[in-house]
Amino acid sequence: LVVRSAGYGNGNVAEFYLNGQQLHAPTVRGINVLPLRADGTPKRLETFDTFNAGAEVLVAFLDALPPGTRVLIAARDEATRNLTDAARAAIEACGGSLIGNLTYRGAYALIGEK
């Protein structure tokens, strides 16, 4: 598994790879979340535009994942403007101990577990 993230000025990408094959490369800004099934295959990619809004929906989505779900998260472009404390806590609950360090148009990548 590989998750890549680059903020707007440093490549502006969010990419997800499994066994060397690119799964997704979303083209919209915000927090991108790719949950995996128990067998390691990807579920549907979800993108949350936490620049404009989207933090509440991100929290609800992460909270609804069953315990033990492996989750891949990548920021693209700008993801902090409306990233609430609750959204940061939901990412932390997936193992994202460094989400508090995400800066304006910064990079953030996580391979975690709910």
Short mmCIF file of C-alpha atoms in Angstrom, two decimals:
data_model
loop_
_atom_site.label_atom_id
_atom_site.label_comp_id
_atom_site.label_asym_id
_atom_site.label_seq_id
_atom_site.Cartn_x
_atom_site.Cartn_y
_atom_site.Cartn_z
CA LEU A 1 0.00 0.00 0.00
CA VAL A 2 1.20 3.49 -0.86
CA VAL A 3 -0.58 6.78 -0.21
CA ARG A 4 0.89 9.99 -1.67
CA SER A 5 -0.14 13.53 -0.91
CA ALA A 6 1.18 16.89 -2.05
CA GLY A 7 -0.27 20.29 -1.37
CA TYR A 8 -1.05 22.83 -4.06
CA GLY A 9 2.48 24.21 -4.45
CA ASN A 10 4.29 20.87 -4.26
CA GLY A 11 2.60 18.71 -6.86
CA ASN A 12 -1.08 19.00 -5.91
CA VAL A 13 -1.77 15.26 -5.82
CA ALA A 14 -3.48 12.57 -3.80
CA GLU A 15 -2.73 9.06 -5.02
CA PHE A 16 -3.51 5.57 -3.79
CA TYR A 17 -1.58 2.45 -4.84
CA LEU A 18 -2.04 -1.25 -4.14
CA ASN A 19 0.61 -3.78 -5.23
CA GLY A 20 2.26 -1.13 -7.41
CA GLN A 21 -0.96 -0.35 -9.30
CA GLN A 22 -2.56 3.07 -8.99
CA LEU A 23 -6.08 2.72 -7.62
CA HIS A 24 -7.16 6.35 -7.61
CA ALA A 25 -5.78 9.81 -8.24
CA PRO A 26 -8.56 12.21 -7.26
CA THR A 27 -8.54 15.60 -8.95
CA VAL A 28 -10.51 17.61 -6.41
CA ARG A 29 -9.30 19.36 -3.28
CA GLY A 30 -9.84 18.25 0.27
CA ILE A 31 -9.54 15.03 2.25
CA ASN A 32 -9.75 11.84 0.18
CA VAL A 33 -10.66 8.62 1.98
CA LEU A 34 -10.35 5.11 0.56
CA PRO A 35 -11.56 2.36 2.92
CA LEU A 36 -10.45 -1.21 2.28
CA ARG A 37 -12.45 -4.40 2.68
CA ALA A 38 -11.17 -7.14 5.00
CA ASP A 39 -9.55 -8.87 1.99
CA GLY A 40 -7.64 -5.66 1.15
CA THR A 41 -9.64 -4.68 -1.91
CA PRO A 42 -10.71 -1.05 -2.10
CA LYS A 43 -14.20 0.19 -1.47
CA ARG A 44 -15.46 3.42 -3.06
CA LEU A 45 -13.23 6.50 -2.83
CA GLU A 46 -14.88 9.39 -1.01
CA THR A 47 -13.72 13.01 -1.22
CA PHE A 48 -14.60 15.68 1.32
CA ASP A 49 -14.02 19.31 0.34
CA THR A 50 -12.89 20.55 3.74
CA PHE A 51 -11.84 23.85 2.16
CA ASN A 52 -15.46 24.92 1.60
CA ALA A 53 -17.26 22.64 4.04
CA GLY A 54 -17.55 18.88 4.21
CA ALA A 55 -16.06 18.34 7.65
CA GLU A 56 -19.33 17.14 9.21
CA VAL A 57 -19.88 14.66 6.39
CA LEU A 58 -16.28 13.44 6.79
CA VAL A 59 -16.84 12.86 10.51
CA ALA A 60 -20.08 10.95 9.86
CA PHE A 61 -18.40 8.84 7.17
CA LEU A 62 -15.42 7.88 9.34
CA ASP A 63 -17.62 7.28 12.39
CA ALA A 64 -19.78 4.88 10.35
CA LEU A 65 -16.86 2.67 9.32
CA PRO A 66 -16.82 -0.63 11.20
CA PRO A 67 -14.03 -1.10 13.76
CA GLY A 68 -11.01 -2.76 12.17
CA THR A 69 -11.53 -1.14 8.76
CA ARG A 70 -8.23 -0.20 7.14
CA VAL A 71 -8.47 3.32 5.76
CA LEU A 72 -6.25 5.29 3.39
CA ILE A 73 -6.40 9.08 3.62
CA ALA A 74 -4.70 11.75 1.48
CA ALA A 75 -5.04 15.52 1.37
CA ARG A 76 -4.94 17.31 -1.99
CA ASP A 77 -4.64 21.03 -2.77
CA GLU A 78 -6.05 22.67 0.41
CA ALA A 79 -7.82 20.72 3.15
CA THR A 80 -7.50 22.80 6.34
CA ARG A 81 -9.75 25.85 5.96
CA ASN A 82 -12.85 24.14 7.39
CA LEU A 83 -11.26 21.01 8.86
CA THR A 84 -12.89 21.08 12.28
CA ASP A 85 -11.58 19.69 15.55
CA ALA A 86 -14.20 16.94 15.26
CA ALA A 87 -12.88 16.01 11.79
CA ARG A 88 -9.31 15.96 13.08
CA ALA A 89 -10.44 13.75 15.98
CA ALA A 90 -12.17 11.35 13.56
CA ILE A 91 -8.94 11.06 11.55
CA GLU A 92 -6.97 10.59 14.77
CA ALA A 93 -9.35 7.73 15.65
CA CYS A 94 -8.07 6.03 12.47
CA GLY A 95 -4.47 6.35 13.62
CA GLY A 96 -3.79 9.82 12.26
CA SER A 97 -1.71 11.17 15.12
CA LEU A 98 -0.11 13.86 12.92
CA ILE A 99 -3.29 15.38 11.44
CA GLY A 100 -2.84 18.33 13.82
CA ASN A 101 0.31 19.23 11.88
CA LEU A 102 -1.51 19.64 8.55
CA THR A 103 -0.93 23.20 7.33
CA TYR A 104 -2.50 25.39 4.65
CA ARG A 105 -2.06 23.63 1.30
CA GLY A 106 0.09 21.03 3.03
CA ALA A 107 0.50 17.31 2.46
CA TYR A 108 -1.06 14.61 4.60
CA ALA A 109 -1.10 10.85 3.96
CA LEU A 110 -2.28 8.07 6.24
CA ILE A 111 -2.56 4.30 6.14
CA GLY A 112 -4.61 3.68 9.25
CA GLU A 113 -7.24 1.54 10.89
CA LYS A 114 -10.51 2.58 12.47
#
